Short mmCIF file of C-alpha atoms in Angstrom, two decimals:
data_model
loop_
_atom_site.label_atom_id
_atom_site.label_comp_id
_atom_site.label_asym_id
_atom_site.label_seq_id
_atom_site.Cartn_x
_atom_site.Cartn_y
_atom_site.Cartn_z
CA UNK A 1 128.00 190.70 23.71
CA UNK A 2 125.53 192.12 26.10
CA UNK A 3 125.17 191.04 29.77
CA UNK A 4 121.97 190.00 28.99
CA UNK A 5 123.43 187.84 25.84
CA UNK A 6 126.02 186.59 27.83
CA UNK A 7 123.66 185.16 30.50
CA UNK A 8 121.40 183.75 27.76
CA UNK A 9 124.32 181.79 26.88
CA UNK A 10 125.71 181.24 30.00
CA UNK A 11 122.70 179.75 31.00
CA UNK A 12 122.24 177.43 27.93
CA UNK A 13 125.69 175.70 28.73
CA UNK A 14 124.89 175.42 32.27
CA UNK A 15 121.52 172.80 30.67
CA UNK A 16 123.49 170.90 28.33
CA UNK A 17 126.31 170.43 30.80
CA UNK A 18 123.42 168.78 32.84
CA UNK A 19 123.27 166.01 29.78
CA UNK A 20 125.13 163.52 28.51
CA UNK A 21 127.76 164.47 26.79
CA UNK A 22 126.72 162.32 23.67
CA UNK A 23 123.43 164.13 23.57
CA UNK A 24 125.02 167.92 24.07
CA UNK A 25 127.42 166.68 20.50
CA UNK A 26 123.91 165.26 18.61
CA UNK A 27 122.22 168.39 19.61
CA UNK A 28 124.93 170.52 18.84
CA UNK A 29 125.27 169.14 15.16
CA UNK A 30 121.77 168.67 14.87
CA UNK A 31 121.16 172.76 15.61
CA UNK A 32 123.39 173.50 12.85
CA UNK A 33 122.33 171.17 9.80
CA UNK A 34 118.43 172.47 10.57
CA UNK A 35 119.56 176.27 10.68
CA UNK A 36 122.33 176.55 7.63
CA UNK A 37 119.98 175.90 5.01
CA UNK A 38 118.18 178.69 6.30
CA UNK A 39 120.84 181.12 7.06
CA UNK A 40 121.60 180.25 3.26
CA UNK A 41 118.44 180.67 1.76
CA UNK A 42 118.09 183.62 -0.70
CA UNK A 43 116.69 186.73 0.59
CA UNK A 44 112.70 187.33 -0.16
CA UNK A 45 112.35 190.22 -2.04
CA UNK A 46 109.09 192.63 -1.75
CA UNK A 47 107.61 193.43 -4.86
CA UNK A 48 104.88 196.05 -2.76
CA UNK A 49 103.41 196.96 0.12
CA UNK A 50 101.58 194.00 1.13
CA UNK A 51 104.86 191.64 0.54
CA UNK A 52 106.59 194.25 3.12
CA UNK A 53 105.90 192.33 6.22
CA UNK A 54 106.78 188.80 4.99
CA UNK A 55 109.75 190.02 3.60
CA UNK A 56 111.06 191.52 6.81
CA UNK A 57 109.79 188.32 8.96
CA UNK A 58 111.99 186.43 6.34
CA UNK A 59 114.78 188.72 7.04
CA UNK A 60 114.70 188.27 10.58
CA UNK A 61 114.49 184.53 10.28
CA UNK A 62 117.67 184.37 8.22
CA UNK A 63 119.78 186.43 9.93
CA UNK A 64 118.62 184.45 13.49
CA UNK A 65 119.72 181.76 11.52
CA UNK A 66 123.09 182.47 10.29
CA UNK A 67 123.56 183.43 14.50
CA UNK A 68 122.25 180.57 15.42
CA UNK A 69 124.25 177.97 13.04
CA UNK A 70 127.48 178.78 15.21
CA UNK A 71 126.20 179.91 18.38
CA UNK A 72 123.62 177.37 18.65
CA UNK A 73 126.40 174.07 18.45
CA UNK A 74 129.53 175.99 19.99
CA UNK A 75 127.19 176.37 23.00
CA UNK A 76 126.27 172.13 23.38
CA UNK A 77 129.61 171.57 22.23
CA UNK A 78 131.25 173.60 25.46
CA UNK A 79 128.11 171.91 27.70
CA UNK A 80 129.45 168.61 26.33
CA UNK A 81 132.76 169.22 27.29
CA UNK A 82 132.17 169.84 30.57
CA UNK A 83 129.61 166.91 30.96
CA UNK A 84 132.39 164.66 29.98
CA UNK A 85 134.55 166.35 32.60
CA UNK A 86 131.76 166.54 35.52
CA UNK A 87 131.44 162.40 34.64
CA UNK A 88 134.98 161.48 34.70
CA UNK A 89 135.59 163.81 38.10
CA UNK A 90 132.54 161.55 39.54
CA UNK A 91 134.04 158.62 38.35
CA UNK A 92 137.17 159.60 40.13
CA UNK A 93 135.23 160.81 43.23
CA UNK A 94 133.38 157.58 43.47
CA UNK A 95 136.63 155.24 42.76
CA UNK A 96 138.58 156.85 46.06
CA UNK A 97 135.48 156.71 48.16
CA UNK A 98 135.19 153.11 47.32
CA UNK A 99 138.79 152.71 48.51
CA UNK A 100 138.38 154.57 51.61
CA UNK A 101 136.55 153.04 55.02
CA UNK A 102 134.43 155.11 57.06
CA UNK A 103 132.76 157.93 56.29
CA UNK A 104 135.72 160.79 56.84
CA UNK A 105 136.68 161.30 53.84
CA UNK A 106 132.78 162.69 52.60
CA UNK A 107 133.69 165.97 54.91
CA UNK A 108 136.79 166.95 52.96
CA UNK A 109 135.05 167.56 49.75
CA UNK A 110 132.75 170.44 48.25
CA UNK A 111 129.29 169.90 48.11
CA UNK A 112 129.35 169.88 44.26
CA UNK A 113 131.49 167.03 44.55
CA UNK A 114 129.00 165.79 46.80
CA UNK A 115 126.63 165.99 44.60
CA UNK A 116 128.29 164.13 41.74
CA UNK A 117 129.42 161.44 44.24
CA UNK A 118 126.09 160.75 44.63
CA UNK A 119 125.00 160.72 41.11
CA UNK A 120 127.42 158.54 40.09
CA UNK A 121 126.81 156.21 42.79
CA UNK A 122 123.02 155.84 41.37
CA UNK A 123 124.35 155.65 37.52
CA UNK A 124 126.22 153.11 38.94
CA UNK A 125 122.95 151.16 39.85
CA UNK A 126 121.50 151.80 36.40
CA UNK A 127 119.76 155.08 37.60
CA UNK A 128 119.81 158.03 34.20
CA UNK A 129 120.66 161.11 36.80
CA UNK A 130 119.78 164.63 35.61
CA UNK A 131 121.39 167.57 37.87
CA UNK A 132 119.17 170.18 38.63
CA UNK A 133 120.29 173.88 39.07
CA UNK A 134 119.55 174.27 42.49
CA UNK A 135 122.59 175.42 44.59
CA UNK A 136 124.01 174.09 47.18
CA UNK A 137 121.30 174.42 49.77
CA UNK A 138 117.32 174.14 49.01
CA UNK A 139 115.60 172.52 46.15
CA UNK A 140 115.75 169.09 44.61
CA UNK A 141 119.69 168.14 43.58
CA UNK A 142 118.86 165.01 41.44
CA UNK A 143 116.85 163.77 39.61
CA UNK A 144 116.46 159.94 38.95
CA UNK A 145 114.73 158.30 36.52
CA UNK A 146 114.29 154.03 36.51
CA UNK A 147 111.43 152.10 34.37
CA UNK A 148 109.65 154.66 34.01
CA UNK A 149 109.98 156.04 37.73
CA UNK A 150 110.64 159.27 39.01
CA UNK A 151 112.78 159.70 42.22
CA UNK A 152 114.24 162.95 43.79
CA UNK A 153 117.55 163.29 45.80
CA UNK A 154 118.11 166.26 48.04
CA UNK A 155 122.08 166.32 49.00
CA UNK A 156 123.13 167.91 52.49
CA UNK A 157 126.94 168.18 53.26
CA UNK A 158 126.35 169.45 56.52
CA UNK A 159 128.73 168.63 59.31
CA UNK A 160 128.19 170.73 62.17
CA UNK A 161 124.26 169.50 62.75
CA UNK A 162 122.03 167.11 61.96
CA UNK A 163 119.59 166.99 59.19
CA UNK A 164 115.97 167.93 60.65
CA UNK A 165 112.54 166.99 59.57
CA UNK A 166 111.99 170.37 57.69
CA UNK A 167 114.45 169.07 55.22
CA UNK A 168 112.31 165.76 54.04
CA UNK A 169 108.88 167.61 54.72
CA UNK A 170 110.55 170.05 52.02
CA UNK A 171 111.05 166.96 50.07
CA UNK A 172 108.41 165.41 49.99
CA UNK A 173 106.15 168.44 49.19
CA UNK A 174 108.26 168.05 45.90
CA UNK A 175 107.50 164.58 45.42
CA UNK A 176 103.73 164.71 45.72
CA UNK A 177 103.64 168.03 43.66
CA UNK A 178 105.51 166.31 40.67
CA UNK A 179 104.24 162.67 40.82
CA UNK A 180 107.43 161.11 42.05
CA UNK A 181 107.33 157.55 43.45
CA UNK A 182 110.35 158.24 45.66
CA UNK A 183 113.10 160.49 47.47
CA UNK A 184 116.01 160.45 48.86
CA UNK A 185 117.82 162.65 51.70
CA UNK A 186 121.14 161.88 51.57
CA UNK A 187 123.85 163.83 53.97
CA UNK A 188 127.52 163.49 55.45
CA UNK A 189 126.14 163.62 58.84
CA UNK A 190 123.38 162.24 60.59
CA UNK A 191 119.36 162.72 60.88
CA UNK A 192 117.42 163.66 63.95
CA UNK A 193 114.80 161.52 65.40
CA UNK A 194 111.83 163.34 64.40
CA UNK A 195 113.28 163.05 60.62
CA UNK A 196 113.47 159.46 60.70
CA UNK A 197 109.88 159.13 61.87
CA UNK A 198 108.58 161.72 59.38
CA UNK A 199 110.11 159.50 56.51
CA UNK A 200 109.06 155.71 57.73
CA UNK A 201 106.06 155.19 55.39
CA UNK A 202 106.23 157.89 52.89
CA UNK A 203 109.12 156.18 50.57
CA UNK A 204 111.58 158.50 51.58
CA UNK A 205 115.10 156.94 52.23
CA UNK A 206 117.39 158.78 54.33
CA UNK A 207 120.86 158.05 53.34
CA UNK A 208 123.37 159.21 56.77
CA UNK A 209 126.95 159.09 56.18
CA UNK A 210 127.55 155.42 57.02
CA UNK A 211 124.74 154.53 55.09
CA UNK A 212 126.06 156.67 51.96
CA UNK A 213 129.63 154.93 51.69
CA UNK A 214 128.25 151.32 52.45
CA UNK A 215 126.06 151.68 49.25
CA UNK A 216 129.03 153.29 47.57
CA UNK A 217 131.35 150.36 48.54
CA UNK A 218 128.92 147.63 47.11
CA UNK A 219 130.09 145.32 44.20
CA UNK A 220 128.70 146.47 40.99
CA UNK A 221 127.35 142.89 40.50
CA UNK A 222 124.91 143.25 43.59
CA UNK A 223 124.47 147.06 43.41
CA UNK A 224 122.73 146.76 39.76
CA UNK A 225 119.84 144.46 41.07
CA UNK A 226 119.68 145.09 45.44
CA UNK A 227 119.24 148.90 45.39
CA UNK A 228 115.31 149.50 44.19
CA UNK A 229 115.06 146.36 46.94
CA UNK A 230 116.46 147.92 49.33
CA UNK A 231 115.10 151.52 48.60
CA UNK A 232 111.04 149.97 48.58
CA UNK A 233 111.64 146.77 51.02
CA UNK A 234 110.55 147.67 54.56
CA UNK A 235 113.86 146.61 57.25
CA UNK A 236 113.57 143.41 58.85
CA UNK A 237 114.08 142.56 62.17
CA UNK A 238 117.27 142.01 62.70
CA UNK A 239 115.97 138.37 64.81
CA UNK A 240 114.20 137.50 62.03
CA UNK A 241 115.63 135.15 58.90
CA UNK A 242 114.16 137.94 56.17
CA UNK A 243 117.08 139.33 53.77
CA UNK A 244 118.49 135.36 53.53
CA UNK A 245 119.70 134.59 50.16
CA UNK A 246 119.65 131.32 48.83
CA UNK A 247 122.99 130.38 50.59
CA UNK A 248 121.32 131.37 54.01
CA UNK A 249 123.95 134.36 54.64
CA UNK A 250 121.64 137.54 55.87
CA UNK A 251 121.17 140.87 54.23
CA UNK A 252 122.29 143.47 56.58
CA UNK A 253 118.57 145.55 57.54
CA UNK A 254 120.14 149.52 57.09
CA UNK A 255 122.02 148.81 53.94
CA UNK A 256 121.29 145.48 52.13
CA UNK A 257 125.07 144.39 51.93
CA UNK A 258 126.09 140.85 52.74
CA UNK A 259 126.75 139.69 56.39
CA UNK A 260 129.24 137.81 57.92
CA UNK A 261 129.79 136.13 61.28
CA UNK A 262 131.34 137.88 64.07
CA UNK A 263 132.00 137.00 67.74
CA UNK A 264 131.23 139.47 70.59
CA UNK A 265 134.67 139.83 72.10
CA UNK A 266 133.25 141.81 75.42
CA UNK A 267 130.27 142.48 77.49
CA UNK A 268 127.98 140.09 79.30
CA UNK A 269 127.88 138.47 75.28
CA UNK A 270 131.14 138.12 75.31
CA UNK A 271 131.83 134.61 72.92
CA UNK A 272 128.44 134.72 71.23
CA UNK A 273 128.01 134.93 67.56
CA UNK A 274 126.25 137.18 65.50
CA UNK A 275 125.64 138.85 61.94
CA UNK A 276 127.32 142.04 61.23
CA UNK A 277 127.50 144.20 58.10
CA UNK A 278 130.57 143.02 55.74
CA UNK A 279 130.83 146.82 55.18
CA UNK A 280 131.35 147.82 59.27
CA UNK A 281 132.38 150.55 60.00
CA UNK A 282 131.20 152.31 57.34
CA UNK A 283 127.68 150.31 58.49
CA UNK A 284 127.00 148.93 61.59
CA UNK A 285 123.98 146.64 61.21
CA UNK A 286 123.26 143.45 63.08
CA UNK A 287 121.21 140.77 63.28
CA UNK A 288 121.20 138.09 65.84
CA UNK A 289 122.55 134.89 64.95
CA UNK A 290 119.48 132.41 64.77
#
């Protein structure tokens, strides 16, 4: 096989690894009950001149054909395998960073695991997530798709500096170029100021590391129906009583988890109450108790 073949190929496994691994298997035998009857039809034969040209497009079809019946299904067959793989090593990946506190544990992975942490934390939320070829640094990473919505995630595993505004101005050219009604930045580390300000109003959610393993650590219960709240909501005051449920326990304002009641144990506060984030330290958010 040329190198030229041989990227062809490679290339066509690398997209239907990006599917489900259902879809790669119906594609796959789909690809080869449309081309054998072709590969099997009987050659056209030319009985002069003018039949010459049909008879050699004919040609060209079947043979394609008889390639294509094998190639075509062995290649969404492999791309299925390794969808199945890439979803059960997210499925691990998101099962030990639910175990794990803090957000350590995001800096001793690749940033292709990253990446399929993340994923799987949005599947989890009843996001479909579509990789996107992109690397690991520039482009869109993800692609998320929810009644009828499109979002876009850019991933940054970056530990040694912060994530600056170039990074969601980057973004967000995406978003307005392809009609999406959201974005996410989401990184190990932290964001500077002037990202943070960029984003407020434009429906960009910047995801830090705290942030990222408190929506990881969520029940699966709440994270199915609180994340599109908490992704379009604007953050409350943490005075106010916005984010009460109907039991009057507060929604924390960074990540929407449930709060509970803490005392201040130093400091001029020392012995007053107050709402903190049932997923500290992963997130610190307050409110005051009111």
């Amino acid at each position: 096989m040329s190198r030229r073949r041989q990227s062809v190929v490679e290339d066509l496994i690398e997209v239907a690894a990006m599917l489900p691994w259902w879809v790669g298997v119906m594609i796959g035998a789909l690809s080869y009950f449309l081309l054998h009857p072709l590969a099997e039809a009987p050659p056209v034969t030319a009985s002069g001149l003018n039949d010459l040209s049909g008879m050699v497009n004919s040609q060209f079809i079947r043979t394609a054909a008889m390639i294509g019946q094998y190639i075509l299904p062995l290649v969404f067959i492999i791309g299925a395998v390794l969808s199945a793989i890439r979803a059960f090593k997210g499925g691990s990946l998101l099962k030990a960073a639910k175990a794990t506190r803090g957000s350590a544990d995001l800096m001793d992975i690749s940033w292709r695991e990253f990446e399929q942490l993340i994923g799987e934390t949005f599947r989890e939320r009843g996001f479909s997530v579509a990789e996107t070829p992109s690397g690991p640094d520039g482009g869109v990473d993800l692609e998320l798709r929810k009644n009828g919505e499109l979002h876009l995630v850019q991933c940054k595993r970056w530990r040694a500096y912060k994530v600056g505004v170039e990074i969601v101005r980057e973004l967000y050219g995406v978003m307005a170029a392809r009609g999406a009604a959201g974005g996410y930045v989401i990184s190990s580390g932290v964001f500077t100021n002037e990202a943070e300000k960029f984003a407020h109003g434009r429906n960009i959610e910047l995801w830090d590391g705290a942030k990222l393993k408190a929506m990881i650590r969520h029940d699966r219960a709440e994270s199915r129906s609180g994340l599109s709240q908490v992704a379009s909501a604007p953050r409350a005051n943490p005075g106010s009583r916005e984010g009460r449920t109907t039991s009057e326990k507060p929604r924390c304002p960074v990540c929407g988890a449930d709060m509970v009641l803490r005392t201040t144990r130093r400091g001029a506060n020392a012995g007053q109450q107050f709402w903190g984030c049932s997923s500290f330290p992963g997130c610190k958010g307050t409110r005051n108790r009111s």
